């Protein structure tokens, strides 16, 4: 006979129950429910084992992030930290949902995926509240902070096992029926721990880089034909992608330090800090292509208003409705990067002053300095102002010093 303790621990194999087996088909539904409960337990157990190791924390603390991906003379606010921490909640929700799908395609109840996603992200929001201070900008411990939050939140989420087995609701996601609906866990084959950890590490690392880059004058420009400047200049090939026949380039407008009497005082376009580290070593799972593709998708969906809330809603919608799997796409997933985008393709057929300087290569010392005369983004004044603001260039005159 099953005891309450047996249900709570789920150390039970329905196939070995002589009482159930002796009832034949009359208790088929009971068998399915008990098997689902057992496999739900294995889900929480596997997720707990995956994140018990130090692999998440260690992967995020190998470098001094603030010196690898950040260089700016301005003092930044805590807003970037809050956006990053909210993004971490999405990453944990994706990990929980992705693990529940066993790394495969969605084939069962979207409401169960919602429960897993919201359970994981809800546990993270609770942990985030303990870390909202300004230490983000005063130290290089961004990775350590993220790692700690993830481990705290996953530990909390795994505790849902006993809460659900007791018949209670977990963080407003529903009781155990919400997790067993439509036989979601009946065919659950277990968690691919390596894939879940790798995907989560990539998600979190990419979001950390994005948070640091979004505080600087880093942006994406393009929209002309691949391999042909078409009279609007050409950007750096090693910081570019060709997508749907159009070229897009990743830039950082670097400002000089000290006194400069030449045109170098206006700064110049450079590779973003740390971009040379992507695609290799500790950052092998994140590439320039990921940065640009993810940002373009975010821009296409919400222009410059792709918030942490948008990211969570889109990731959940993708998991529920099967149009994408952020756990597979990882760093290239829509909105993991939200670098501001400016489409300058319109200028090809327009009469714009200095338009052959709109796109430039990158180079130190003021050799390459783009000029943006007029509404450079889509030929639209409001769009251009929104881009300038998103790229931290309000009241920054350098791109127009010849106009």
mmCIF file of C-alpha atoms in Angstrom:
data_model
loop_
_atom_site.group_PDB
_atom_site.id
_atom_site.type_symbol
_atom_site.label_atom_id
_atom_site.label_comp_id
_atom_site.label_asym_id
_atom_site.label_seq_id
_atom_site.Cartn_x
_atom_site.Cartn_y
_atom_site.Cartn_z
ATOM 1 C CA UNK A 1 0.000 0.000 0.000
ATOM 2 C CA UNK A 2 1.243 3.467 -0.872
ATOM 3 C CA UNK A 3 1.890 5.763 2.047
ATOM 4 C CA UNK A 4 1.895 9.557 2.112
ATOM 5 C CA UNK A 5 5.678 9.509 2.478
ATOM 6 C CA UNK A 6 5.937 7.278 -0.598
ATOM 7 C CA UNK A 7 3.989 9.787 -2.663
ATOM 8 C CA UNK A 8 6.104 12.666 -1.424
ATOM 9 C CA UNK A 9 9.386 11.006 -2.306
ATOM 10 C CA UNK A 10 8.026 9.205 -5.392
ATOM 11 C CA UNK A 11 10.279 6.206 -4.843
ATOM 12 C CA UNK A 12 7.640 4.083 -6.488
ATOM 13 C CA UNK A 13 7.342 1.959 -9.614
ATOM 14 C CA UNK A 14 3.722 1.355 -10.668
ATOM 15 C CA UNK A 15 4.776 -1.631 -12.759
ATOM 16 C CA UNK A 16 5.874 -3.478 -9.615
ATOM 17 C CA UNK A 17 2.572 -2.974 -7.800
ATOM 18 C CA UNK A 18 0.881 -6.402 -7.622
ATOM 19 C CA UNK A 19 -2.383 -4.853 -6.448
ATOM 20 C CA UNK A 20 -2.631 -2.599 -9.487
ATOM 21 C CA UNK A 21 -1.503 -5.297 -11.878
ATOM 22 C CA UNK A 22 -4.122 -7.662 -10.516
ATOM 23 C CA UNK A 23 -6.928 -5.246 -11.400
ATOM 24 C CA UNK A 24 -6.245 -5.395 -15.147
ATOM 25 C CA UNK A 25 -7.600 -2.621 -17.375
ATOM 26 C CA UNK A 26 -9.906 -1.322 -14.653
ATOM 27 C CA UNK A 27 -7.073 0.711 -13.154
ATOM 28 C CA UNK A 28 -5.355 1.750 -16.374
ATOM 29 C CA UNK A 29 -5.964 5.444 -15.643
ATOM 30 C CA UNK A 30 -4.580 5.072 -12.138
ATOM 31 C CA UNK A 31 -1.445 3.515 -13.578
ATOM 32 C CA UNK A 32 -1.014 6.401 -16.036
ATOM 33 C CA UNK A 33 -1.369 8.959 -13.247
ATOM 34 C CA UNK A 34 1.104 7.185 -10.970
ATOM 35 C CA UNK A 35 3.590 6.782 -13.822
ATOM 36 C CA UNK A 36 3.262 10.489 -14.647
ATOM 37 C CA UNK A 37 3.852 11.421 -11.012
ATOM 38 C CA UNK A 38 6.948 9.236 -10.928
ATOM 39 C CA UNK A 39 8.312 10.879 -14.075
ATOM 40 C CA UNK A 40 7.462 14.363 -12.834
ATOM 41 C CA UNK A 41 9.560 13.537 -9.793
ATOM 42 C CA UNK A 42 12.404 12.412 -12.063
ATOM 43 C CA UNK A 43 12.150 15.782 -13.843
ATOM 44 C CA UNK A 44 12.670 17.722 -10.614
ATOM 45 C CA UNK A 45 15.360 15.302 -9.488
ATOM 46 C CA UNK A 46 17.217 15.619 -12.794
ATOM 47 C CA UNK A 47 16.954 19.397 -12.814
ATOM 48 C CA UNK A 48 18.247 19.507 -9.265
ATOM 49 C CA UNK A 49 21.180 17.254 -10.105
ATOM 50 C CA UNK A 50 22.011 19.313 -13.179
ATOM 51 C CA UNK A 51 22.299 22.504 -11.179
ATOM 52 C CA UNK A 52 23.765 21.054 -8.012
ATOM 53 C CA UNK A 53 27.183 21.170 -9.643
ATOM 54 C CA UNK A 54 29.203 24.343 -9.758
ATOM 55 C CA UNK A 55 29.172 24.309 -13.560
ATOM 56 C CA UNK A 56 26.823 27.266 -13.871
ATOM 57 C CA UNK A 57 28.604 29.486 -11.366
ATOM 58 C CA UNK A 58 32.099 28.578 -12.559
ATOM 59 C CA UNK A 59 31.278 29.212 -16.199
ATOM 60 C CA UNK A 60 30.029 32.675 -15.346
ATOM 61 C CA UNK A 61 32.909 33.730 -13.127
ATOM 62 C CA UNK A 62 35.938 32.887 -15.252
ATOM 63 C CA UNK A 63 36.474 36.462 -16.379
ATOM 64 C CA UNK A 64 36.238 39.980 -15.121
ATOM 65 C CA UNK A 65 33.238 40.833 -17.244
ATOM 66 C CA UNK A 66 33.248 44.536 -16.486
ATOM 67 C CA UNK A 67 36.755 44.876 -17.916
ATOM 68 C CA UNK A 68 36.284 42.440 -20.808
ATOM 69 C CA UNK A 69 33.074 43.823 -22.308
ATOM 70 C CA UNK A 70 32.875 47.303 -20.854
ATOM 71 C CA UNK A 71 34.752 50.541 -21.362
ATOM 72 C CA UNK A 72 33.015 53.817 -20.887
ATOM 73 C CA UNK A 73 33.777 57.129 -19.255
ATOM 74 C CA UNK A 74 30.231 57.640 -17.963
ATOM 75 C CA UNK A 75 28.854 56.485 -14.619
ATOM 76 C CA UNK A 76 25.912 54.217 -15.266
ATOM 77 C CA UNK A 77 22.728 53.761 -13.284
ATOM 78 C CA UNK A 78 21.385 50.612 -11.703
ATOM 79 C CA UNK A 79 18.731 50.291 -14.426
ATOM 80 C CA UNK A 80 20.973 48.001 -16.467
ATOM 81 C CA UNK A 81 21.347 45.658 -13.515
ATOM 82 C CA UNK A 82 17.608 45.346 -13.030
ATOM 83 C CA UNK A 83 17.065 44.627 -16.729
ATOM 84 C CA UNK A 84 19.765 41.975 -16.629
ATOM 85 C CA UNK A 85 18.368 40.279 -13.533
ATOM 86 C CA UNK A 86 14.890 40.212 -15.025
ATOM 87 C CA UNK A 87 16.430 38.629 -18.117
ATOM 88 C CA UNK A 88 17.948 35.935 -15.920
ATOM 89 C CA UNK A 89 14.422 34.979 -14.874
ATOM 90 C CA UNK A 90 13.581 34.320 -18.514
ATOM 91 C CA UNK A 91 16.697 32.184 -18.903
ATOM 92 C CA UNK A 92 15.750 30.061 -15.888
ATOM 93 C CA UNK A 93 12.203 29.739 -17.186
ATOM 94 C CA UNK A 94 13.565 28.576 -20.541
ATOM 95 C CA UNK A 95 15.817 26.072 -18.753
ATOM 96 C CA UNK A 96 12.853 24.665 -16.838
ATOM 97 C CA UNK A 97 10.670 24.436 -19.943
ATOM 98 C CA UNK A 98 13.475 23.107 -22.140
ATOM 99 C CA UNK A 99 14.314 20.446 -19.571
ATOM 100 C CA UNK A 100 10.673 19.413 -19.412
ATOM 101 C CA UNK A 101 10.689 18.919 -23.166
ATOM 102 C CA UNK A 102 13.772 16.731 -22.751
ATOM 103 C CA UNK A 103 15.487 18.886 -25.364
ATOM 104 C CA UNK A 104 12.998 17.922 -28.056
ATOM 105 C CA UNK A 105 10.022 19.409 -29.830
ATOM 106 C CA UNK A 106 6.805 20.337 -28.102
ATOM 107 C CA UNK A 107 4.269 17.549 -28.312
ATOM 108 C CA UNK A 108 1.944 18.002 -25.365
ATOM 109 C CA UNK A 109 -0.003 20.483 -23.299
ATOM 110 C CA UNK A 110 1.118 24.083 -23.644
ATOM 111 C CA UNK A 111 -0.347 24.783 -20.205
ATOM 112 C CA UNK A 112 2.194 22.394 -18.668
ATOM 113 C CA UNK A 113 5.043 24.197 -20.422
ATOM 114 C CA UNK A 114 3.614 27.418 -19.015
ATOM 115 C CA UNK A 115 3.634 25.975 -15.512
ATOM 116 C CA UNK A 116 7.266 24.859 -15.853
ATOM 117 C CA UNK A 117 8.374 28.175 -17.363
ATOM 118 C CA UNK A 118 6.521 30.336 -14.847
ATOM 119 C CA UNK A 119 7.618 28.142 -11.961
ATOM 120 C CA UNK A 120 11.271 28.548 -12.871
ATOM 121 C CA UNK A 121 11.101 32.256 -13.660
ATOM 122 C CA UNK A 122 8.935 32.957 -10.596
ATOM 123 C CA UNK A 123 11.527 31.374 -8.333
ATOM 124 C CA UNK A 124 14.142 33.624 -9.938
ATOM 125 C CA UNK A 125 12.189 36.833 -9.419
ATOM 126 C CA UNK A 126 12.075 35.982 -5.718
ATOM 127 C CA UNK A 127 15.860 35.665 -5.655
ATOM 128 C CA UNK A 128 16.396 38.783 -7.787
ATOM 129 C CA UNK A 129 14.873 40.935 -5.075
ATOM 130 C CA UNK A 130 17.826 40.098 -2.822
ATOM 131 C CA UNK A 131 20.391 41.415 -5.307
ATOM 132 C CA UNK A 132 19.042 44.740 -6.581
ATOM 133 C CA UNK A 133 21.763 47.189 -5.617
ATOM 134 C CA UNK A 134 24.417 49.209 -7.393
ATOM 135 C CA UNK A 135 27.320 46.801 -6.963
ATOM 136 C CA UNK A 136 26.948 45.844 -10.625
ATOM 137 C CA UNK A 137 28.722 48.965 -11.781
ATOM 138 C CA UNK A 138 31.344 49.031 -9.015
ATOM 139 C CA UNK A 139 32.706 45.534 -9.415
ATOM 140 C CA UNK A 140 33.482 42.795 -11.890
ATOM 141 C CA UNK A 141 31.255 40.258 -10.150
ATOM 142 C CA UNK A 142 28.445 40.234 -12.711
ATOM 143 C CA UNK A 143 28.958 36.563 -13.505
ATOM 144 C CA UNK A 144 29.135 35.568 -9.862
ATOM 145 C CA UNK A 145 25.902 37.426 -9.164
ATOM 146 C CA UNK A 146 24.094 35.728 -12.049
ATOM 147 C CA UNK A 147 25.412 32.319 -11.053
ATOM 148 C CA UNK A 148 24.304 32.769 -7.466
ATOM 149 C CA UNK A 149 20.811 33.841 -8.488
ATOM 150 C CA UNK A 150 20.426 30.896 -10.869
ATOM 151 C CA UNK A 151 21.509 28.364 -8.264
ATOM 152 C CA UNK A 152 19.230 29.938 -5.638
ATOM 153 C CA UNK A 153 16.227 29.988 -7.960
ATOM 154 C CA UNK A 154 16.693 26.455 -9.319
ATOM 155 C CA UNK A 155 17.065 25.156 -5.768
ATOM 156 C CA UNK A 156 13.793 26.870 -4.910
ATOM 157 C CA UNK A 157 12.077 25.532 -8.021
ATOM 158 C CA UNK A 158 13.190 21.950 -7.363
ATOM 159 C CA UNK A 159 11.582 22.236 -3.927
ATOM 160 C CA UNK A 160 8.290 22.396 -5.817
ATOM 161 C CA UNK A 161 8.442 18.591 -5.974
ATOM 162 C CA UNK A 162 7.318 18.126 -2.374
ATOM 163 C CA UNK A 163 4.904 21.065 -2.533
ATOM 164 C CA UNK A 164 3.129 19.550 -5.543
ATOM 165 C CA UNK A 165 3.159 16.034 -4.110
ATOM 166 C CA UNK A 166 1.510 17.398 -0.983
ATOM 167 C CA UNK A 167 -1.357 18.653 -3.135
ATOM 168 C CA UNK A 168 -0.529 22.341 -2.845
ATOM 169 C CA UNK A 169 -0.068 24.975 -5.555
ATOM 170 C CA UNK A 170 3.448 26.139 -6.397
ATOM 171 C CA UNK A 171 3.888 29.922 -6.865
ATOM 172 C CA UNK A 172 0.481 30.351 -8.505
ATOM 173 C CA UNK A 173 1.318 27.930 -11.326
ATOM 174 C CA UNK A 174 -1.290 25.444 -10.125
ATOM 175 C CA UNK A 175 -1.271 22.185 -8.212
ATOM 176 C CA UNK A 176 0.035 18.865 -9.501
ATOM 177 C CA UNK A 177 -2.819 18.572 -12.001
ATOM 178 C CA UNK A 178 -1.425 21.535 -13.944
ATOM 179 C CA UNK A 179 1.876 19.679 -14.341
ATOM 180 C CA UNK A 180 0.346 16.321 -15.313
ATOM 181 C CA UNK A 181 -2.256 17.654 -17.744
ATOM 182 C CA UNK A 182 -2.836 15.721 -20.992
ATOM 183 C CA UNK A 183 -0.211 13.138 -20.108
ATOM 184 C CA UNK A 184 2.666 15.585 -20.595
ATOM 185 C CA UNK A 185 5.075 13.621 -18.393
ATOM 186 C CA UNK A 186 3.842 10.147 -19.263
ATOM 187 C CA UNK A 187 6.511 9.718 -21.972
ATOM 188 C CA UNK A 188 9.139 11.888 -20.293
ATOM 189 C CA UNK A 189 12.485 10.214 -20.919
ATOM 190 C CA UNK A 190 14.619 12.201 -18.510
ATOM 191 C CA UNK A 191 16.682 15.382 -18.615
ATOM 192 C CA UNK A 192 19.700 15.767 -20.869
ATOM 193 C CA UNK A 193 21.676 17.503 -18.153
ATOM 194 C CA UNK A 194 24.624 18.474 -20.329
ATOM 195 C CA UNK A 195 22.397 20.158 -22.924
ATOM 196 C CA UNK A 196 20.376 21.981 -20.289
ATOM 197 C CA UNK A 197 23.479 23.279 -18.512
ATOM 198 C CA UNK A 198 25.191 24.299 -21.761
ATOM 199 C CA UNK A 199 22.073 26.070 -23.014
ATOM 200 C CA UNK A 200 21.586 27.884 -19.711
ATOM 201 C CA UNK A 201 25.228 28.951 -19.535
ATOM 202 C CA UNK A 202 25.067 30.353 -23.065
ATOM 203 C CA UNK A 203 21.796 32.172 -22.384
ATOM 204 C CA UNK A 204 23.092 33.772 -19.197
ATOM 205 C CA UNK A 205 26.507 34.709 -20.580
ATOM 206 C CA UNK A 206 24.941 36.295 -23.658
ATOM 207 C CA UNK A 207 22.507 38.288 -21.538
ATOM 208 C CA UNK A 208 25.348 39.531 -19.367
ATOM 209 C CA UNK A 209 27.308 40.701 -22.405
ATOM 210 C CA UNK A 210 24.211 42.372 -23.828
ATOM 211 C CA UNK A 211 23.565 44.209 -20.555
ATOM 212 C CA UNK A 212 27.107 45.619 -20.535
ATOM 213 C CA UNK A 213 27.089 46.529 -24.222
ATOM 214 C CA UNK A 214 23.710 48.250 -23.938
ATOM 215 C CA UNK A 215 25.260 50.829 -21.602
ATOM 216 C CA UNK A 216 27.725 51.922 -24.304
ATOM 217 C CA UNK A 217 27.522 53.447 -27.790
ATOM 218 C CA UNK A 218 27.186 50.058 -29.470
ATOM 219 C CA UNK A 219 24.825 49.622 -32.397
ATOM 220 C CA UNK A 220 24.031 47.747 -35.629
ATOM 221 C CA UNK A 221 23.754 49.435 -39.029
ATOM 222 C CA UNK A 222 23.092 48.091 -42.494
ATOM 223 C CA UNK A 223 20.381 47.307 -44.975
ATOM 224 C CA UNK A 224 22.346 47.527 -48.224
ATOM 225 C CA UNK A 225 23.236 44.656 -50.517
ATOM 226 C CA UNK A 226 25.803 42.146 -49.308
ATOM 227 C CA UNK A 227 29.229 42.719 -50.831
ATOM 228 C CA UNK A 228 28.302 46.032 -52.453
ATOM 229 C CA UNK A 229 28.516 49.385 -50.687
ATOM 230 C CA UNK A 230 25.939 50.875 -53.093
ATOM 231 C CA UNK A 231 27.232 54.352 -52.380
ATOM 232 C CA UNK A 232 26.562 54.341 -48.626
ATOM 233 C CA UNK A 233 29.938 53.004 -47.526
ATOM 234 C CA UNK A 234 30.936 49.583 -46.299
ATOM 235 C CA UNK A 235 31.316 48.253 -42.775
ATOM 236 C CA UNK A 236 33.744 45.799 -41.152
ATOM 237 C CA UNK A 237 33.392 42.338 -42.691
ATOM 238 C CA UNK A 238 34.511 40.513 -39.544
ATOM 239 C CA UNK A 239 31.710 42.233 -37.607
ATOM 240 C CA UNK A 240 28.965 41.554 -40.130
ATOM 241 C CA UNK A 241 26.407 39.094 -41.398
ATOM 242 C CA UNK A 242 24.577 38.704 -44.696
ATOM 243 C CA UNK A 243 20.898 38.059 -44.034
ATOM 244 C CA UNK A 244 18.211 37.889 -46.704
ATOM 245 C CA UNK A 245 20.571 39.568 -49.143
ATOM 246 C CA UNK A 246 21.315 42.507 -46.849
ATOM 247 C CA UNK A 247 24.509 43.283 -44.941
ATOM 248 C CA UNK A 248 24.453 44.274 -41.256
ATOM 249 C CA UNK A 249 27.410 45.534 -39.230
ATOM 250 C CA UNK A 250 28.159 45.702 -35.503
ATOM 251 C CA UNK A 251 29.842 48.902 -34.250
ATOM 252 C CA UNK A 252 31.091 50.648 -31.158
ATOM 253 C CA UNK A 253 31.613 54.414 -31.332
ATOM 254 C CA UNK A 254 34.695 54.787 -29.184
ATOM 255 C CA UNK A 255 35.348 58.129 -27.575
ATOM 256 C CA UNK A 256 38.876 59.371 -26.922
ATOM 257 C CA UNK A 257 40.313 60.000 -23.506
ATOM 258 C CA UNK A 258 42.323 63.137 -22.841
ATOM 259 C CA UNK A 259 42.649 66.238 -25.033
ATOM 260 C CA UNK A 260 42.607 65.892 -28.824
ATOM 261 C CA UNK A 261 42.976 68.906 -31.133
ATOM 262 C CA UNK A 262 42.452 66.936 -34.361
ATOM 263 C CA UNK A 263 39.284 65.283 -35.645
ATOM 264 C CA UNK A 264 40.113 62.406 -33.327
ATOM 265 C CA UNK A 265 38.266 64.348 -30.658
ATOM 266 C CA UNK A 266 35.070 63.137 -32.322
ATOM 267 C CA UNK A 267 35.965 59.521 -31.678
ATOM 268 C CA UNK A 268 35.868 56.672 -34.172
ATOM 269 C CA UNK A 269 34.196 53.348 -34.900
ATOM 270 C CA UNK A 270 35.797 50.325 -33.266
ATOM 271 C CA UNK A 271 34.903 46.692 -32.552
ATOM 272 C CA UNK A 272 32.838 46.483 -29.345
ATOM 273 C CA UNK A 273 34.856 45.673 -26.244
ATOM 274 C CA UNK A 274 35.272 41.925 -25.949
ATOM 275 C CA UNK A 275 33.886 41.127 -29.411
ATOM 276 C CA UNK A 276 37.224 39.548 -30.293
ATOM 277 C CA UNK A 277 36.621 36.998 -27.521
ATOM 278 C CA UNK A 278 33.391 35.683 -29.032
ATOM 279 C CA UNK A 279 33.345 32.377 -30.878
ATOM 280 C CA UNK A 280 36.307 30.955 -28.982
ATOM 281 C CA UNK A 281 37.410 29.753 -25.572
ATOM 282 C CA UNK A 282 34.941 30.482 -22.775
ATOM 283 C CA UNK A 283 32.700 32.301 -25.260
ATOM 284 C CA UNK A 284 32.790 29.718 -28.065
ATOM 285 C CA UNK A 285 29.014 29.275 -27.963
ATOM 286 C CA UNK A 286 28.361 32.962 -28.706
ATOM 287 C CA UNK A 287 29.262 34.535 -32.054
ATOM 288 C CA UNK A 288 29.006 37.888 -33.810
ATOM 289 C CA UNK A 289 26.333 36.289 -35.984
ATOM 290 C CA UNK A 290 24.328 35.464 -32.852
ATOM 291 C CA UNK A 291 24.566 39.049 -31.616
ATOM 292 C CA UNK A 292 23.345 40.544 -34.879
ATOM 293 C CA UNK A 293 20.666 37.952 -35.663
ATOM 294 C CA UNK A 294 19.198 38.057 -32.150
ATOM 295 C CA UNK A 295 19.146 41.860 -32.195
ATOM 296 C CA UNK A 296 17.575 42.018 -35.668
ATOM 297 C CA UNK A 297 14.788 39.674 -34.567
ATOM 298 C CA UNK A 298 14.169 41.758 -31.446
ATOM 299 C CA UNK A 299 14.114 44.949 -33.539
ATOM 300 C CA UNK A 300 11.742 43.398 -36.082
ATOM 301 C CA UNK A 301 9.309 42.459 -33.325
ATOM 302 C CA UNK A 302 9.454 45.517 -31.053
ATOM 303 C CA UNK A 303 11.977 47.986 -32.515
ATOM 304 C CA UNK A 304 13.669 49.658 -29.524
ATOM 305 C CA UNK A 305 11.134 48.514 -26.938
ATOM 306 C CA UNK A 306 12.103 44.869 -26.470
ATOM 307 C CA UNK A 307 11.970 44.654 -22.689
ATOM 308 C CA UNK A 308 12.618 41.814 -20.246
ATOM 309 C CA UNK A 309 8.850 41.351 -20.058
ATOM 310 C CA UNK A 310 8.680 41.064 -23.856
ATOM 311 C CA UNK A 311 11.455 38.480 -23.814
ATOM 312 C CA UNK A 312 9.662 36.362 -21.212
ATOM 313 C CA UNK A 313 6.351 36.504 -23.073
ATOM 314 C CA UNK A 314 7.928 35.620 -26.421
ATOM 315 C CA UNK A 315 9.977 32.734 -25.018
ATOM 316 C CA UNK A 316 6.935 31.278 -23.286
ATOM 317 C CA UNK A 317 4.803 31.698 -26.419
ATOM 318 C CA UNK A 318 7.436 29.905 -28.493
ATOM 319 C CA UNK A 319 7.613 26.997 -26.047
ATOM 320 C CA UNK A 320 3.853 26.755 -25.766
ATOM 321 C CA UNK A 321 3.010 26.999 -29.454
ATOM 322 C CA UNK A 322 6.025 25.306 -30.976
ATOM 323 C CA UNK A 323 7.202 28.055 -33.361
ATOM 324 C CA UNK A 324 10.668 28.045 -31.817
ATOM 325 C CA UNK A 325 12.795 26.599 -29.036
ATOM 326 C CA UNK A 326 14.975 29.139 -27.209
ATOM 327 C CA UNK A 327 16.740 26.277 -25.434
ATOM 328 C CA UNK A 328 18.073 25.136 -28.811
ATOM 329 C CA UNK A 329 18.696 28.566 -30.377
ATOM 330 C CA UNK A 330 20.367 29.935 -27.186
ATOM 331 C CA UNK A 331 22.441 33.041 -28.007
ATOM 332 C CA UNK A 332 20.817 33.626 -31.393
ATOM 333 C CA UNK A 333 17.322 33.564 -29.883
ATOM 334 C CA UNK A 334 15.257 36.705 -30.405
ATOM 335 C CA UNK A 335 15.939 39.323 -27.735
ATOM 336 C CA UNK A 336 18.862 37.630 -25.988
ATOM 337 C CA UNK A 337 20.733 40.529 -27.578
ATOM 338 C CA UNK A 338 18.938 43.834 -28.078
ATOM 339 C CA UNK A 339 21.635 45.979 -29.701
ATOM 340 C CA UNK A 340 19.908 48.985 -31.366
ATOM 341 C CA UNK A 341 19.434 48.606 -35.135
ATOM 342 C CA UNK A 342 19.417 51.310 -37.824
ATOM 343 C CA UNK A 343 18.360 50.433 -41.387
ATOM 344 C CA UNK A 344 20.195 52.793 -43.748
ATOM 345 C CA UNK A 345 19.257 51.003 -46.967
ATOM 346 C CA UNK A 346 16.830 53.790 -47.860
ATOM 347 C CA UNK A 347 19.766 56.175 -48.431
ATOM 348 C CA UNK A 348 20.962 54.226 -51.481
ATOM 349 C CA UNK A 349 18.378 55.930 -53.692
ATOM 350 C CA UNK A 350 18.244 59.211 -51.712
ATOM 351 C CA UNK A 351 20.124 62.502 -52.011
ATOM 352 C CA UNK A 352 21.924 62.635 -48.661
ATOM 353 C CA UNK A 353 25.033 64.657 -47.801
ATOM 354 C CA UNK A 354 28.113 62.522 -47.156
ATOM 355 C CA UNK A 355 26.086 59.345 -47.623
ATOM 356 C CA UNK A 356 29.216 57.448 -48.722
ATOM 357 C CA UNK A 357 30.366 57.882 -45.088
ATOM 358 C CA UNK A 358 27.243 56.404 -43.450
ATOM 359 C CA UNK A 359 28.888 52.981 -43.134
ATOM 360 C CA UNK A 360 32.587 52.821 -42.339
ATOM 361 C CA UNK A 361 35.139 50.185 -41.367
ATOM 362 C CA UNK A 362 36.563 50.196 -37.849
ATOM 363 C CA UNK A 363 39.932 51.594 -36.857
ATOM 364 C CA UNK A 364 41.694 53.240 -33.961
ATOM 365 C CA UNK A 365 42.706 56.878 -33.765
ATOM 366 C CA UNK A 366 39.944 58.533 -35.729
ATOM 367 C CA UNK A 367 40.686 57.059 -39.134
ATOM 368 C CA UNK A 368 37.098 55.901 -39.625
ATOM 369 C CA UNK A 369 34.315 58.211 -38.568
ATOM 370 C CA UNK A 370 30.806 57.736 -40.038
ATOM 371 C CA UNK A 371 28.668 60.734 -40.901
ATOM 372 C CA UNK A 372 24.915 60.611 -40.533
ATOM 373 C CA UNK A 373 23.318 63.630 -42.141
ATOM 374 C CA UNK A 374 19.547 63.693 -42.033
ATOM 375 C CA UNK A 375 17.158 61.008 -40.748
ATOM 376 C CA UNK A 376 19.668 58.204 -41.229
ATOM 377 C CA UNK A 377 17.459 55.375 -39.914
ATOM 378 C CA UNK A 378 14.794 54.375 -42.455
ATOM 379 C CA UNK A 379 14.601 57.998 -43.627
ATOM 380 C CA UNK A 380 12.419 58.703 -40.601
ATOM 381 C CA UNK A 381 13.169 61.443 -38.087
ATOM 382 C CA UNK A 382 11.326 59.807 -35.165
ATOM 383 C CA UNK A 383 12.951 56.428 -35.861
ATOM 384 C CA UNK A 384 16.374 58.068 -35.997
ATOM 385 C CA UNK A 385 15.845 59.854 -32.684
ATOM 386 C CA UNK A 386 14.698 56.602 -31.078
ATOM 387 C CA UNK A 387 17.805 54.834 -32.380
ATOM 388 C CA UNK A 388 20.098 57.625 -31.152
ATOM 389 C CA UNK A 389 18.532 57.376 -27.699
ATOM 390 C CA UNK A 390 18.722 53.576 -27.591
ATOM 391 C CA UNK A 391 22.384 53.704 -28.643
ATOM 392 C CA UNK A 392 23.238 56.117 -25.793
ATOM 393 C CA UNK A 393 24.005 58.945 -28.219
ATOM 394 C CA UNK A 394 21.639 61.664 -27.020
ATOM 395 C CA UNK A 395 23.342 65.062 -27.500
ATOM 396 C CA UNK A 396 26.303 63.294 -29.125
ATOM 397 C CA UNK A 397 27.365 65.469 -32.077
ATOM 398 C CA UNK A 398 30.223 63.417 -33.526
ATOM 399 C CA UNK A 399 28.200 61.550 -36.205
ATOM 400 C CA UNK A 400 27.090 64.925 -37.622
ATOM 401 C CA UNK A 401 30.209 67.072 -37.302
ATOM 402 C CA UNK A 402 30.440 67.527 -41.114
ATOM 403 C CA UNK A 403 26.722 67.943 -41.761
#
